[in-house]
Amino acid sequence: RTVMWVVKPIITKKRDIKGQLSILFVGLVKEGQGIEVLLSFLVKHPDYTLNIIGICRDELFRKYQALIGQYGIGNRVFFPNKFYSDTELESVAKNCHIGVAVYDIGPLNITYYTDPGKVKTYAELGLPIVMSDTSSIAPYVQKFICGEIIEPTEDALERALIRMKKNYTQYCDGLERFIQFFSYKSYYRRSFASLEYRK
């Protein structure tokens, strides 16, 4: 069976949302990761902002910049299209509330077969998670109520974010349970118990 990645303790704990809710996307930026859905969502929801911290091809970056301009949301989208160190990422995340991983669903997407690192990164940054049901980590996000599992559509994203904004403390509490379950010592001890020597 698969042993998944563990997580470090939460770096920054979130408890209050004042004013705009800030969404964070981290990682390699490519098609099939819901960026278009996020940008379209922002058009109708002026009380949200989006931070995209990752690198993409020049052609795709121009496409997203054109959409941002067309939608008139440039003042609410931060997308520098460059690599950020862990320290720089933590600095951005301190002002964010929710991490997103809205992948295309199905076995044609490689994420279907992986334990996506960005989900664990969000957890370590203290950010409840919105993700599509496309990897083995999704049931744990549901189990610990540290996020929402959605279809990769604008309507589903809207419903999830509204629920999370209203019940934010509950999701943060769930995130602490998620972190505790996937902590280094306890998770690996359980996962590799069958390999321990017994007389």
mmCIF file of C-alpha atoms in Angstrom:
data_model
loop_
_atom_site.group_PDB
_atom_site.id
_atom_site.type_symbol
_atom_site.label_atom_id
_atom_site.label_comp_id
_atom_site.label_asym_id
_atom_site.label_seq_id
_atom_site.Cartn_x
_atom_site.Cartn_y
_atom_site.Cartn_z
ATOM 1 C CA ARG A 1 0.000 0.000 0.000
ATOM 2 C CA THR A 2 1.012 3.611 -0.407
ATOM 3 C CA VAL A 3 2.605 5.531 2.450
ATOM 4 C CA MET A 4 1.859 9.227 2.000
ATOM 5 C CA TRP A 5 3.942 12.306 2.780
ATOM 6 C CA VAL A 6 3.990 13.541 6.354
ATOM 7 C CA VAL A 7 3.585 17.159 7.421
ATOM 8 C CA LYS A 8 5.442 19.546 9.689
ATOM 9 C CA PRO A 9 3.699 21.445 12.488
ATOM 10 C CA ILE A 10 1.584 24.399 11.363
ATOM 11 C CA ILE A 11 3.804 27.433 10.777
ATOM 12 C CA THR A 12 1.141 30.110 11.168
ATOM 13 C CA LYS A 13 -2.275 29.534 12.716
ATOM 14 C CA LYS A 14 -5.231 31.383 11.226
ATOM 15 C CA ARG A 15 -8.322 32.293 13.213
ATOM 16 C CA ASP A 16 -9.982 35.458 11.900
ATOM 17 C CA ILE A 17 -11.095 36.729 8.510
ATOM 18 C CA LYS A 18 -11.274 40.495 8.332
ATOM 19 C CA GLY A 19 -12.358 42.076 5.058
ATOM 20 C CA GLN A 20 -11.395 40.163 1.937
ATOM 21 C CA LEU A 21 -10.739 36.431 2.006
ATOM 22 C CA SER A 22 -7.431 35.603 0.353
ATOM 23 C CA ILE A 23 -6.934 32.391 -1.656
ATOM 24 C CA LEU A 24 -3.501 30.829 -2.233
ATOM 25 C CA PHE A 25 -2.416 28.618 -5.134
ATOM 26 C CA VAL A 26 1.105 27.164 -4.877
ATOM 27 C CA GLY A 27 3.144 25.085 -7.296
ATOM 28 C CA LEU A 28 3.869 24.555 -10.955
ATOM 29 C CA VAL A 29 1.195 26.401 -12.917
ATOM 30 C CA LYS A 30 -0.221 24.422 -15.834
ATOM 31 C CA GLU A 31 -3.535 23.767 -17.498
ATOM 32 C CA GLY A 32 -5.933 21.459 -15.710
ATOM 33 C CA GLN A 33 -5.356 23.007 -12.276
ATOM 34 C CA GLY A 34 -8.442 25.190 -12.088
ATOM 35 C CA ILE A 35 -6.800 28.584 -12.613
ATOM 36 C CA GLU A 36 -9.493 29.594 -15.101
ATOM 37 C CA VAL A 37 -12.185 28.612 -12.584
ATOM 38 C CA LEU A 38 -10.520 30.728 -9.878
ATOM 39 C CA LEU A 39 -10.212 33.772 -12.127
ATOM 40 C CA SER A 40 -13.819 33.487 -13.265
ATOM 41 C CA PHE A 41 -14.938 33.151 -9.642
ATOM 42 C CA LEU A 42 -13.202 36.417 -8.704
ATOM 43 C CA VAL A 43 -15.222 38.367 -11.273
ATOM 44 C CA LYS A 44 -18.447 37.823 -9.332
ATOM 45 C CA HIS A 45 -16.920 37.944 -5.850
ATOM 46 C CA PRO A 46 -15.125 41.224 -5.098
ATOM 47 C CA ASP A 47 -14.559 40.196 -1.463
ATOM 48 C CA TYR A 48 -11.940 37.598 -2.501
ATOM 49 C CA THR A 49 -8.323 37.925 -3.656
ATOM 50 C CA LEU A 50 -6.025 35.351 -5.262
ATOM 51 C CA ASN A 51 -2.276 34.724 -4.914
ATOM 52 C CA ILE A 52 -0.699 32.422 -7.503
ATOM 53 C CA ILE A 53 2.802 31.491 -6.378
ATOM 54 C CA GLY A 54 4.406 29.369 -9.056
ATOM 55 C CA ILE A 55 5.932 29.373 -12.514
ATOM 56 C CA CYS A 56 4.334 28.615 -15.866
ATOM 57 C CA ARG A 57 5.245 28.718 -19.551
ATOM 58 C CA ASP A 58 5.364 32.191 -21.105
ATOM 59 C CA GLU A 59 2.494 31.357 -23.443
ATOM 60 C CA LEU A 60 0.262 30.223 -20.582
ATOM 61 C CA PHE A 61 1.271 33.209 -18.443
ATOM 62 C CA ARG A 62 0.225 35.576 -21.250
ATOM 63 C CA LYS A 63 -3.096 33.717 -21.516
ATOM 64 C CA TYR A 64 -3.803 34.155 -17.802
ATOM 65 C CA GLN A 65 -2.688 37.786 -17.828
ATOM 66 C CA ALA A 66 -5.068 38.436 -20.719
ATOM 67 C CA LEU A 67 -7.934 36.841 -18.756
ATOM 68 C CA ILE A 68 -7.076 38.876 -15.664
ATOM 69 C CA GLY A 69 -7.138 42.057 -17.754
ATOM 70 C CA GLN A 70 -10.339 41.066 -19.554
ATOM 71 C CA TYR A 71 -12.060 40.341 -16.240
ATOM 72 C CA GLY A 72 -10.821 43.578 -14.647
ATOM 73 C CA ILE A 73 -9.450 41.808 -11.563
ATOM 74 C CA GLY A 74 -5.790 42.805 -11.785
ATOM 75 C CA ASN A 75 -5.932 44.586 -8.427
ATOM 76 C CA ARG A 76 -7.043 41.353 -6.720
ATOM 77 C CA VAL A 77 -4.684 38.842 -8.355
ATOM 78 C CA PHE A 78 -1.008 38.524 -7.396
ATOM 79 C CA PHE A 79 0.810 36.370 -9.964
ATOM 80 C CA PRO A 80 4.542 37.198 -10.227
ATOM 81 C CA ASN A 81 5.325 34.027 -12.250
ATOM 82 C CA LYS A 82 8.613 33.355 -10.478
ATOM 83 C CA PHE A 83 10.089 30.937 -7.968
ATOM 84 C CA TYR A 84 9.567 31.756 -4.286
ATOM 85 C CA SER A 85 11.745 30.436 -1.472
ATOM 86 C CA ASP A 86 10.111 28.820 1.559
ATOM 87 C CA THR A 87 10.621 32.006 3.547
ATOM 88 C CA GLU A 88 9.038 34.144 0.814
ATOM 89 C CA LEU A 89 6.124 31.721 0.512
ATOM 90 C CA GLU A 90 5.516 31.797 4.257
ATOM 91 C CA SER A 91 5.454 35.598 4.119
ATOM 92 C CA VAL A 92 2.736 35.568 1.433
ATOM 93 C CA ALA A 93 0.775 32.816 3.204
ATOM 94 C CA LYS A 94 0.518 34.837 6.419
ATOM 95 C CA ASN A 95 -2.005 37.040 4.636
ATOM 96 C CA CYS A 96 -3.937 34.149 3.055
ATOM 97 C CA HIS A 97 -6.827 32.096 4.413
ATOM 98 C CA ILE A 98 -7.456 29.099 2.134
ATOM 99 C CA GLY A 99 -5.301 26.964 -0.163
ATOM 100 C CA VAL A 100 -6.717 25.618 -3.431
ATOM 101 C CA ALA A 101 -5.903 22.502 -5.447
ATOM 102 C CA VAL A 102 -8.746 22.273 -7.961
ATOM 103 C CA TYR A 103 -7.386 19.716 -10.418
ATOM 104 C CA ASP A 104 -9.174 18.179 -13.362
ATOM 105 C CA ILE A 105 -10.702 14.913 -12.148
ATOM 106 C CA GLY A 106 -9.978 11.467 -13.565
ATOM 107 C CA PRO A 107 -7.266 8.926 -14.371
ATOM 108 C CA LEU A 108 -5.901 11.016 -17.268
ATOM 109 C CA ASN A 109 -4.586 13.557 -14.756
ATOM 110 C CA ILE A 110 -1.296 12.435 -13.181
ATOM 111 C CA THR A 111 -2.391 13.845 -9.817
ATOM 112 C CA TYR A 112 -4.937 11.014 -9.685
ATOM 113 C CA TYR A 113 -2.021 8.675 -8.882
ATOM 114 C CA THR A 114 -0.090 10.902 -6.466
ATOM 115 C CA ASP A 115 -0.131 12.491 -3.041
ATOM 116 C CA PRO A 116 0.025 16.140 -4.173
ATOM 117 C CA GLY A 117 2.622 18.103 -2.242
ATOM 118 C CA LYS A 118 0.691 21.370 -2.399
ATOM 119 C CA VAL A 119 -2.086 20.005 -0.165
ATOM 120 C CA LYS A 120 0.425 19.206 2.587
ATOM 121 C CA THR A 121 2.103 22.576 2.010
ATOM 122 C CA TYR A 122 -1.205 24.347 2.624
ATOM 123 C CA ALA A 123 -1.670 22.362 5.828
ATOM 124 C CA GLU A 124 1.797 23.325 7.087
ATOM 125 C CA LEU A 125 1.030 26.952 6.294
ATOM 126 C CA GLY A 126 -2.123 26.740 8.418
ATOM 127 C CA LEU A 127 -4.501 27.039 5.463
ATOM 128 C CA PRO A 128 -7.694 24.979 5.206
ATOM 129 C CA ILE A 129 -7.934 23.325 1.800
ATOM 130 C CA VAL A 130 -10.283 23.295 -1.172
ATOM 131 C CA MET A 131 -9.437 20.472 -3.565
ATOM 132 C CA SER A 132 -11.002 18.200 -6.129
ATOM 133 C CA ASP A 133 -11.495 14.504 -5.417
ATOM 134 C CA THR A 134 -8.481 13.346 -7.331
ATOM 135 C CA SER A 135 -5.984 11.701 -4.984
ATOM 136 C CA SER A 136 -5.743 9.489 -1.907
ATOM 137 C CA ILE A 137 -5.406 12.512 0.395
ATOM 138 C CA ALA A 138 -8.923 13.789 -0.357
ATOM 139 C CA PRO A 139 -10.733 11.400 2.055
ATOM 140 C CA TYR A 140 -8.527 12.669 4.903
ATOM 141 C CA VAL A 141 -9.415 16.273 4.145
ATOM 142 C CA GLN A 142 -13.057 15.216 4.477
ATOM 143 C CA LYS A 143 -12.470 13.035 7.532
ATOM 144 C CA PHE A 144 -10.796 15.745 9.575
ATOM 145 C CA ILE A 145 -13.021 18.555 8.208
ATOM 146 C CA CYS A 146 -9.985 20.640 7.293
ATOM 147 C CA GLY A 147 -11.338 21.614 3.897
ATOM 148 C CA GLU A 148 -13.844 20.923 1.154
ATOM 149 C CA ILE A 149 -13.733 18.339 -1.648
ATOM 150 C CA ILE A 150 -15.391 19.703 -4.782
ATOM 151 C CA GLU A 151 -15.997 19.223 -8.465
ATOM 152 C CA PRO A 152 -13.686 21.536 -10.475
ATOM 153 C CA THR A 153 -16.449 24.018 -11.325
ATOM 154 C CA GLU A 154 -17.107 27.634 -10.414
ATOM 155 C CA ASP A 155 -20.426 26.815 -8.715
ATOM 156 C CA ALA A 156 -18.852 24.131 -6.547
ATOM 157 C CA LEU A 157 -15.975 26.450 -5.650
ATOM 158 C CA GLU A 158 -18.426 29.202 -4.694
ATOM 159 C CA ARG A 159 -20.433 26.923 -2.392
ATOM 160 C CA ALA A 160 -17.299 25.584 -0.722
ATOM 161 C CA LEU A 161 -15.721 28.976 -0.094
ATOM 162 C CA ILE A 162 -18.947 30.418 1.326
ATOM 163 C CA ARG A 163 -19.217 27.469 3.753
ATOM 164 C CA MET A 164 -15.589 27.826 4.762
ATOM 165 C CA LYS A 165 -15.820 31.561 5.267
ATOM 166 C CA LYS A 166 -18.816 31.130 7.580
ATOM 167 C CA ASN A 167 -17.226 28.284 9.564
ATOM 168 C CA TYR A 168 -13.557 29.160 9.307
ATOM 169 C CA THR A 169 -12.594 28.300 12.890
ATOM 170 C CA GLN A 170 -14.070 24.818 12.483
ATOM 171 C CA TYR A 171 -11.876 24.152 9.442
ATOM 172 C CA CYS A 172 -8.794 25.465 11.263
ATOM 173 C CA ASP A 173 -9.523 23.072 14.133
ATOM 174 C CA GLY A 174 -9.845 20.251 11.617
ATOM 175 C CA LEU A 175 -6.509 21.239 10.137
ATOM 176 C CA GLU A 176 -4.840 20.736 13.502
ATOM 177 C CA ARG A 177 -6.300 17.205 13.673
ATOM 178 C CA PHE A 178 -5.076 16.564 10.107
ATOM 179 C CA ILE A 179 -1.566 17.740 11.050
ATOM 180 C CA GLN A 180 -1.547 15.571 14.148
ATOM 181 C CA PHE A 181 -2.553 12.478 12.139
ATOM 182 C CA PHE A 182 0.128 13.048 9.489
ATOM 183 C CA SER A 183 2.881 14.119 11.873
ATOM 184 C CA TYR A 184 6.232 12.436 11.265
ATOM 185 C CA LYS A 185 6.480 10.156 14.292
ATOM 186 C CA SER A 186 2.899 8.971 14.626
ATOM 187 C CA TYR A 187 2.125 8.457 10.937
ATOM 188 C CA TYR A 188 5.305 6.561 10.037
ATOM 189 C CA ARG A 189 5.032 4.496 13.211
ATOM 190 C CA ARG A 190 1.590 3.331 12.130
ATOM 191 C CA SER A 191 2.486 2.942 8.461
ATOM 192 C CA PHE A 192 5.600 0.844 9.005
ATOM 193 C CA ALA A 193 4.391 -1.146 12.004
ATOM 194 C CA SER A 194 4.347 -4.357 9.945
ATOM 195 C CA LEU A 195 8.090 -4.010 9.306
ATOM 196 C CA GLU A 196 9.041 -3.848 12.967
ATOM 197 C CA TYR A 197 10.921 -6.836 14.379
ATOM 198 C CA ARG A 198 8.924 -8.947 16.782
ATOM 199 C CA LYS A 199 10.163 -11.988 18.697
#
